[in-house]
Coordinates of C-alpha atoms in Angstrom, one line a residue:
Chain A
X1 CA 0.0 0.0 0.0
X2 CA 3.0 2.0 1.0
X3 CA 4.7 1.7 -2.4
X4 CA 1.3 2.5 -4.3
X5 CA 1.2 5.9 -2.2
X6 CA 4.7 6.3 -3.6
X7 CA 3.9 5.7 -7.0
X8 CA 0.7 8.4 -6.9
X9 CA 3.1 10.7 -5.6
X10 CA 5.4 10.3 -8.4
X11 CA 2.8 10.5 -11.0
X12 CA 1.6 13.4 -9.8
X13 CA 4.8 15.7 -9.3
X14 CA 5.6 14.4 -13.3
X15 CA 2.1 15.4 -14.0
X16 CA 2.4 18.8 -12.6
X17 CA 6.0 19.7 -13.4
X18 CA 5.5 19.1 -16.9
X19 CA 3.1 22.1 -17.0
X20 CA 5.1 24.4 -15.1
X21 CA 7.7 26.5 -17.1
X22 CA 11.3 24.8 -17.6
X23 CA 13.4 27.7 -15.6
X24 CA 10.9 27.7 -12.3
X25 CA 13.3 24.5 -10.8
X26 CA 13.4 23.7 -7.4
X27 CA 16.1 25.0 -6.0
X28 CA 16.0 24.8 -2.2
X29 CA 17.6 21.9 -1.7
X30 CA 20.5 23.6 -3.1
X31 CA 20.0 26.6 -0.8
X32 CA 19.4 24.4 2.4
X33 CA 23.2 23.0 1.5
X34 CA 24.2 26.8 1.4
X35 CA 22.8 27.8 4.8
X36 CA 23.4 25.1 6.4
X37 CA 27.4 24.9 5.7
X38 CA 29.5 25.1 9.1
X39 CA 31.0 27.6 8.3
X40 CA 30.4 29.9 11.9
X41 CA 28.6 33.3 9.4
X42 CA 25.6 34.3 10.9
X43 CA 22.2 33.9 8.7
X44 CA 21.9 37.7 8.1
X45 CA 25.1 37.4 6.3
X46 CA 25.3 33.9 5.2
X47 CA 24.0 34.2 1.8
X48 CA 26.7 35.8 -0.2
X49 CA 28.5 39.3 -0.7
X50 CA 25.1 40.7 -1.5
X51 CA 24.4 40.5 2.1
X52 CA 27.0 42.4 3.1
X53 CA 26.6 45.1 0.9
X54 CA 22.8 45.4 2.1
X55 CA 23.9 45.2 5.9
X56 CA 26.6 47.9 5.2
X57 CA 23.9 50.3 3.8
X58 CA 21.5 49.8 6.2
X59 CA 23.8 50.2 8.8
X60 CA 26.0 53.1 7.1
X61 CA 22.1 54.8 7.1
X62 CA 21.0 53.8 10.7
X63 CA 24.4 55.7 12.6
X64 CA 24.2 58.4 9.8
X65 CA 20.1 58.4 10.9
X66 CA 20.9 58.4 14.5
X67 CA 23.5 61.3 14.3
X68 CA 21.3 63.8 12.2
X69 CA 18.1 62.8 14.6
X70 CA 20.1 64.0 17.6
X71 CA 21.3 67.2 15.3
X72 CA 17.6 67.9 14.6
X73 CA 16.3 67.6 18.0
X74 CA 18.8 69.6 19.7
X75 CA 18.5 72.3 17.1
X76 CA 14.6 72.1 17.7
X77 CA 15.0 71.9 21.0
X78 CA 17.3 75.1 21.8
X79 CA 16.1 78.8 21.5
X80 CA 16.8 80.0 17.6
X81 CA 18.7 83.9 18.4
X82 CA 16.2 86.4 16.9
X83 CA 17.7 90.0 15.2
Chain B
X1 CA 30.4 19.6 15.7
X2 CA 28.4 20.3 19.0
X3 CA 24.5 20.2 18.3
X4 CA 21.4 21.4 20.3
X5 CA 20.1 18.5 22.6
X6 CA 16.4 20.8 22.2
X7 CA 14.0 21.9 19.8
X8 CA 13.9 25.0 20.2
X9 CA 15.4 28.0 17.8
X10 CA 18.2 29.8 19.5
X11 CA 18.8 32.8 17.0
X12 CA 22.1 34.0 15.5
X13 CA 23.0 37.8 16.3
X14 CA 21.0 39.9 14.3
X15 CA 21.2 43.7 13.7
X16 CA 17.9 43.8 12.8
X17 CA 16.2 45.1 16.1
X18 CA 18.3 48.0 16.5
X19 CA 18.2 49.2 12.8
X20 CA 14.5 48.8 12.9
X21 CA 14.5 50.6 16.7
X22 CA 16.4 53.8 15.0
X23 CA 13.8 53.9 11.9
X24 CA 10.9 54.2 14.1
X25 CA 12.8 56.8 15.8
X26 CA 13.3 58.5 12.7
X27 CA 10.2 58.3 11.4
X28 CA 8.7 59.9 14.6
X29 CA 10.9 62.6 14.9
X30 CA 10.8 63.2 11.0
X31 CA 7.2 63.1 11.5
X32 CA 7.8 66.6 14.3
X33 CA 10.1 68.0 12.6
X34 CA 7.8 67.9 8.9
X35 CA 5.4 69.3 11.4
X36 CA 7.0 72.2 12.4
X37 CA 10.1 73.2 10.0
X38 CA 8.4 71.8 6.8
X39 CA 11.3 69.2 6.1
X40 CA 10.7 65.6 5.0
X41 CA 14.5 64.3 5.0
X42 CA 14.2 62.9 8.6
X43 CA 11.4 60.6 7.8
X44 CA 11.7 59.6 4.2
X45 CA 15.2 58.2 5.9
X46 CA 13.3 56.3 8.5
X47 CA 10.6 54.9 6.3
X48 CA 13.8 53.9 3.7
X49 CA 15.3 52.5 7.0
X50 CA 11.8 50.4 8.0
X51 CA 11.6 49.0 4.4
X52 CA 15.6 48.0 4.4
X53 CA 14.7 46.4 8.3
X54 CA 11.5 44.5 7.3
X55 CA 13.1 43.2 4.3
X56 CA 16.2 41.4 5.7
X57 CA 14.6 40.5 9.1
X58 CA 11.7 38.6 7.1
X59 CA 14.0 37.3 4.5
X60 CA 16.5 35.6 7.6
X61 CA 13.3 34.5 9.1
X62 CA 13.1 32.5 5.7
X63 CA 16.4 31.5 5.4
X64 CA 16.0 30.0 9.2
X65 CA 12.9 28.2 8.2
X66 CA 13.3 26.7 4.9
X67 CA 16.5 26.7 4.5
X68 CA 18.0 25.7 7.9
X69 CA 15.1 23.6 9.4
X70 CA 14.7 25.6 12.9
X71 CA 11.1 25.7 12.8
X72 CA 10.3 22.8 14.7
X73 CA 7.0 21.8 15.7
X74 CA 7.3 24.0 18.9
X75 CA 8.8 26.4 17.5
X76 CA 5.9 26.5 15.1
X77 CA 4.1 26.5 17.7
X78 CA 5.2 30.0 19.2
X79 CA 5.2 31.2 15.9
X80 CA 0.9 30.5 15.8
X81 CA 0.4 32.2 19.2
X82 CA 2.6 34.6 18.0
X83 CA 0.2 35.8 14.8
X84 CA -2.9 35.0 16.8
X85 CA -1.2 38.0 19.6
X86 CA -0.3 40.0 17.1
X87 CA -3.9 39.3 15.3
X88 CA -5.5 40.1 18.9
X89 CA -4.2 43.4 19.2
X90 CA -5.2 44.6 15.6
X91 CA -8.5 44.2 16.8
X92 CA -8.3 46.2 20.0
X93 CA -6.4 48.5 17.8
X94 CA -9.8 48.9 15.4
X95 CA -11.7 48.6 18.5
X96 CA -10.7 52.2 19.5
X97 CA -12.2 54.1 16.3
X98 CA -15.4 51.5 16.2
X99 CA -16.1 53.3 19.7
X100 CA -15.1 56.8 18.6
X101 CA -18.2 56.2 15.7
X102 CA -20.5 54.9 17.9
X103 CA -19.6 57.7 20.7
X104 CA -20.6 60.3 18.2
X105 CA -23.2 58.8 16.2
X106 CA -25.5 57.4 18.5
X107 CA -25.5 60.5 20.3
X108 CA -25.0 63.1 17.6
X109 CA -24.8 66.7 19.4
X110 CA -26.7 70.1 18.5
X111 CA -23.9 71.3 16.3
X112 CA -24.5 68.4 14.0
X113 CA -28.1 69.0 14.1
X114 CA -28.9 66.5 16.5
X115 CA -29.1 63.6 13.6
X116 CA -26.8 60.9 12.2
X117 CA -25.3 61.6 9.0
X118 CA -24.9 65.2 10.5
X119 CA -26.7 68.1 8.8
X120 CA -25.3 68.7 5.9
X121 CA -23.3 65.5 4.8
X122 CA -24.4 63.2 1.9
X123 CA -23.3 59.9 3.0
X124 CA -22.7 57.0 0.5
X125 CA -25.0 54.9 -1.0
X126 CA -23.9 51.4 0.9
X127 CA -25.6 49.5 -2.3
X128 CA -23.3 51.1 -4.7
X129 CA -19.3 50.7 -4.7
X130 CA -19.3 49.6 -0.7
X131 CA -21.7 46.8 -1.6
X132 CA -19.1 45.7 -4.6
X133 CA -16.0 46.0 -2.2
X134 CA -17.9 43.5 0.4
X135 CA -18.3 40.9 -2.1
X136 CA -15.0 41.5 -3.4
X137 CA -13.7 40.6 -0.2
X138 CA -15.9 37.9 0.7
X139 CA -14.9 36.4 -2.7
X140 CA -10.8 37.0 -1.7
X141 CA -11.8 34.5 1.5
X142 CA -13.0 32.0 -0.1
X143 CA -10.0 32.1 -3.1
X144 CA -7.2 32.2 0.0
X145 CA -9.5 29.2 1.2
X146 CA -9.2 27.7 -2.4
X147 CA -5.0 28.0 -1.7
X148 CA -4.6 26.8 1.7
X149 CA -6.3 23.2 0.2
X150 CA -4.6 23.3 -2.8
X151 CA -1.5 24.3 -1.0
X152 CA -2.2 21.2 1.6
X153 CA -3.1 18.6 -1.2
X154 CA 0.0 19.3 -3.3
X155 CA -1.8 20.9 -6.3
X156 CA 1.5 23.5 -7.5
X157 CA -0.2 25.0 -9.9
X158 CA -4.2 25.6 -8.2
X159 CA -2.6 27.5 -5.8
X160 CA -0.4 29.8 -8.0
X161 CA -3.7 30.4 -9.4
X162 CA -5.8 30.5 -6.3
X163 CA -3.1 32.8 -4.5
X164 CA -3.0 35.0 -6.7
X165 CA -6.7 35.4 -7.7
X166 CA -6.9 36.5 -4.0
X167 CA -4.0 39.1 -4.3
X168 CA -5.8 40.3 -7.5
X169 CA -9.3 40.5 -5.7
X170 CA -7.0 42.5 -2.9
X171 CA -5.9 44.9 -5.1
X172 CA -9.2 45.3 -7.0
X173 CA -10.7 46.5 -3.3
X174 CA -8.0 49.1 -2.9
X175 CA -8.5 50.5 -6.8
X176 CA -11.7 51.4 -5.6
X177 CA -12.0 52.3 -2.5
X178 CA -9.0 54.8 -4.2
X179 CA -11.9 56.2 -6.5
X180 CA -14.0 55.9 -3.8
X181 CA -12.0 58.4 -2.0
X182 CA -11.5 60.9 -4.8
X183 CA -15.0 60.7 -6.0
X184 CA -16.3 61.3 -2.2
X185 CA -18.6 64.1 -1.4
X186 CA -17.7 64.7 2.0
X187 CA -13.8 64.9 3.3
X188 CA -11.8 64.3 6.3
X189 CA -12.4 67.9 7.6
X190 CA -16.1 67.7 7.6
X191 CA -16.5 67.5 11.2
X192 CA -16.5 64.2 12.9
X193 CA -18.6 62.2 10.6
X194 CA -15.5 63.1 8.2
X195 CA -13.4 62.0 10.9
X196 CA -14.5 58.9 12.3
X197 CA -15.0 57.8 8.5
X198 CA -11.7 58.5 7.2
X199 CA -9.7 57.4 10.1
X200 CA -11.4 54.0 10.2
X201 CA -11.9 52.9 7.0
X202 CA -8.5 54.6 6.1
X203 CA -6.7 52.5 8.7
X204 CA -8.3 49.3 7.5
X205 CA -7.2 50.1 3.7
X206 CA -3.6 50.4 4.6
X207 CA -4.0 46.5 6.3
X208 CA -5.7 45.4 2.7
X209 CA -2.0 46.9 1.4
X210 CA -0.2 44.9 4.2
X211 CA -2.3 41.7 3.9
X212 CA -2.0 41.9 0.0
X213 CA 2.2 42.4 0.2
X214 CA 1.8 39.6 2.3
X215 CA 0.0 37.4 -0.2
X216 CA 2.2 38.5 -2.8
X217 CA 5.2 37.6 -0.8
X218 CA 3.7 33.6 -0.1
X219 CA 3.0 33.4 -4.0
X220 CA 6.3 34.5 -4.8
X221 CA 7.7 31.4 -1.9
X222 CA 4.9 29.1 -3.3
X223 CA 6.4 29.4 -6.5
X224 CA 10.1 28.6 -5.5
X225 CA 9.0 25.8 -3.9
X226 CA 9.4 26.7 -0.5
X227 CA 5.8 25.5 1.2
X228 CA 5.0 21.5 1.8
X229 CA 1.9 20.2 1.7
X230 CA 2.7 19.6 5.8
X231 CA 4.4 23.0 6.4
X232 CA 3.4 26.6 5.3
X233 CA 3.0 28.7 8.5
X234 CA 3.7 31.5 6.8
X235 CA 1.1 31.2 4.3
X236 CA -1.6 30.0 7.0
X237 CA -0.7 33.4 8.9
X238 CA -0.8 35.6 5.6
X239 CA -4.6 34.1 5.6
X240 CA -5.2 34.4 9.1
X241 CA -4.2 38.2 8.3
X242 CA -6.6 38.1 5.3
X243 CA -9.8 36.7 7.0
X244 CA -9.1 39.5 9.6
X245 CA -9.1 42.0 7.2
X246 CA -12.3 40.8 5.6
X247 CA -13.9 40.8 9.3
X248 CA -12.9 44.5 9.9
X249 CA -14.2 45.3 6.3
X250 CA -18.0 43.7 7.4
X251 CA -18.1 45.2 10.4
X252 CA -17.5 49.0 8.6
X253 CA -19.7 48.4 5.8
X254 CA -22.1 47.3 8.2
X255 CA -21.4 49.8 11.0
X256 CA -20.4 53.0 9.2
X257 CA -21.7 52.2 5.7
X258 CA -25.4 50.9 5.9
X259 CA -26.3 51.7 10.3
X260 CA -24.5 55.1 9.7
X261 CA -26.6 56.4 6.6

């Protein structure tokens, strides 16, 4: 009965693969290998040099954010010298 | 290698909470100082910092899912009463302006002429565009319905259809509830009936936005594969979302729409 399950299963992925497009492939498998390599890089980094250039933005924007809030509320926030 | 004797997901470092901690920081304070020196710098950096946060903190939520097998059953688990919370407070949040319209309208006051619509306001015809929006949305719950079986019997390419039906359906609400808004004869200004109307059903059309980015974002997983007929929280909370959404809707069109005209 087991094997018979099997076999239905395998008829229907073919069934249903061969009307999705040709470049749509599976590919997590081939991710799950890439995130899952010991190699000690946290997740928010793990997934290439693309990641670190998207960390280093948002972070380059976050101090750069933090600096110019602190500029804007102490200049709002001290008395502006009238003429 | 050492691994975890437990279930549970312990997670890796992540810069996420404090980058997402100085964008609301930024928007807020960009949103005072728009306010009062008429410059939008401030904020358009925090809302470019929210989008750059939401993005990588949901896409390594991903990765830890599909791609490194944390979410356990328990884990799973926390992540269900975590939506349902999250789900829970929505409502209280709606809750507040469902009592604001009821405050004023069962009790409208002399300066509105003592009746509900006010003196003066032409409300909306509830059997015209409101009435189309309602089935529109009604139709959206039983399409995201259509995807969750399809999703959980295997059938790839029903629910790229069904899923994206739904997302369709989402964005055909916000088209014209758009119109809706331009084509109004009453505006936000007009007192509290202008108010209470806005505000609410404003609110609840920025979560049709969310819940459809949401949709769009599962489609966009279902299609690379990553949901199992056995494991697709993130799609079941995307619906959950959806359904919520749809309930909010019924009770405005009921409350504000039909009651309040």
């Amino acid at each position: 009965m087991f094997r018979h399950f099997l076999t239905l299963q395998q008829v229907s992925r073919r069934q249903i693969s061969s009307t999705v497009r040709r470049q749509l492939d599976n590919n997590v498998p081939d991710k799950q290998k890439l995130f899952q390599e010991a190699n000690g890089i946290p997740v928010h980094l793990k997934g290439g040099v693309g990641d670190a250039v998207l960390y280093r933005a948002t972070m380059g924007l976050t101090v750069l954010g933090a600096a110019y809030v602190i500029y804007e509320l102490v200049k709002a926030a001290l008395p502006q010298k009238k003429d | 290698m050492a691994h975890q004797a437990h279930a549970y997901h312990m997670v890796d470092p992540s810069p996420w909470p404090l980058t997402g901690a100085i964008a609301a920081l930024l928007m807020t304070s960009g949103l005072a100082i728009w306010f009062h020196f008429h410059s939008t710098t401030l904020m358009t950096l925090g809302l470019i910092l929210l989008l750059l946060t939401m993005y990588q903190w949901w896409r390594d939520i991903i990765r830890e899912g599909t791609f490194q097998g944390h979410h356990t059953p328990p884990v799973q688990k926390g992540l269900r009463y975590g939506m349902i919370l999250f789900i829970t407070s929505e409502v209280f949040f709606f809750l507040g302006f469902f009592w604001a319209f009821y405050h004023s309208s069962l009790a409208p006051t002399p300066e509105l002429g003592g009746c509900w619509p006010p003196t003066g306001i032409t409300p909306l015809d509830p059997f015209e565009v409101p009435l189309l929006n309602t089935a529109v949305l009604l139709a959206s719950g039983v399409t995201v319905t259509w995807a969750h079986h399809s999703i959980m019997e295997g059938e790839r390419k029903q629910a790229i259809q069904s899923l994206a039906l739904t997302i369709l359906l989402g964005l055909y609400f916000t088209a014209l509830q758009a119109m809706e808004y331009y084509e109004a004869p009453f505006t936000i200004a007009d007192g509290v009936y202008g108010s209470t109307f806005f505000v609410a059903t404003g609110f609840h059309g920025l979560h049709v936005i969310i819940g459809s980015t949401f949709l769009a974002v599962c489609l966009l997983r279902q299609i690379q594969y990553h949901f199992t007929s056995e494991h697709h929280f993130g799609f079941e909370a995307a619906a959950w979302y959806w359904h919520f959404v749809d309930v909010v809707w019924l009770f405005l069109y009921v409350s504000i729409y039909w009651w309040g005209s």
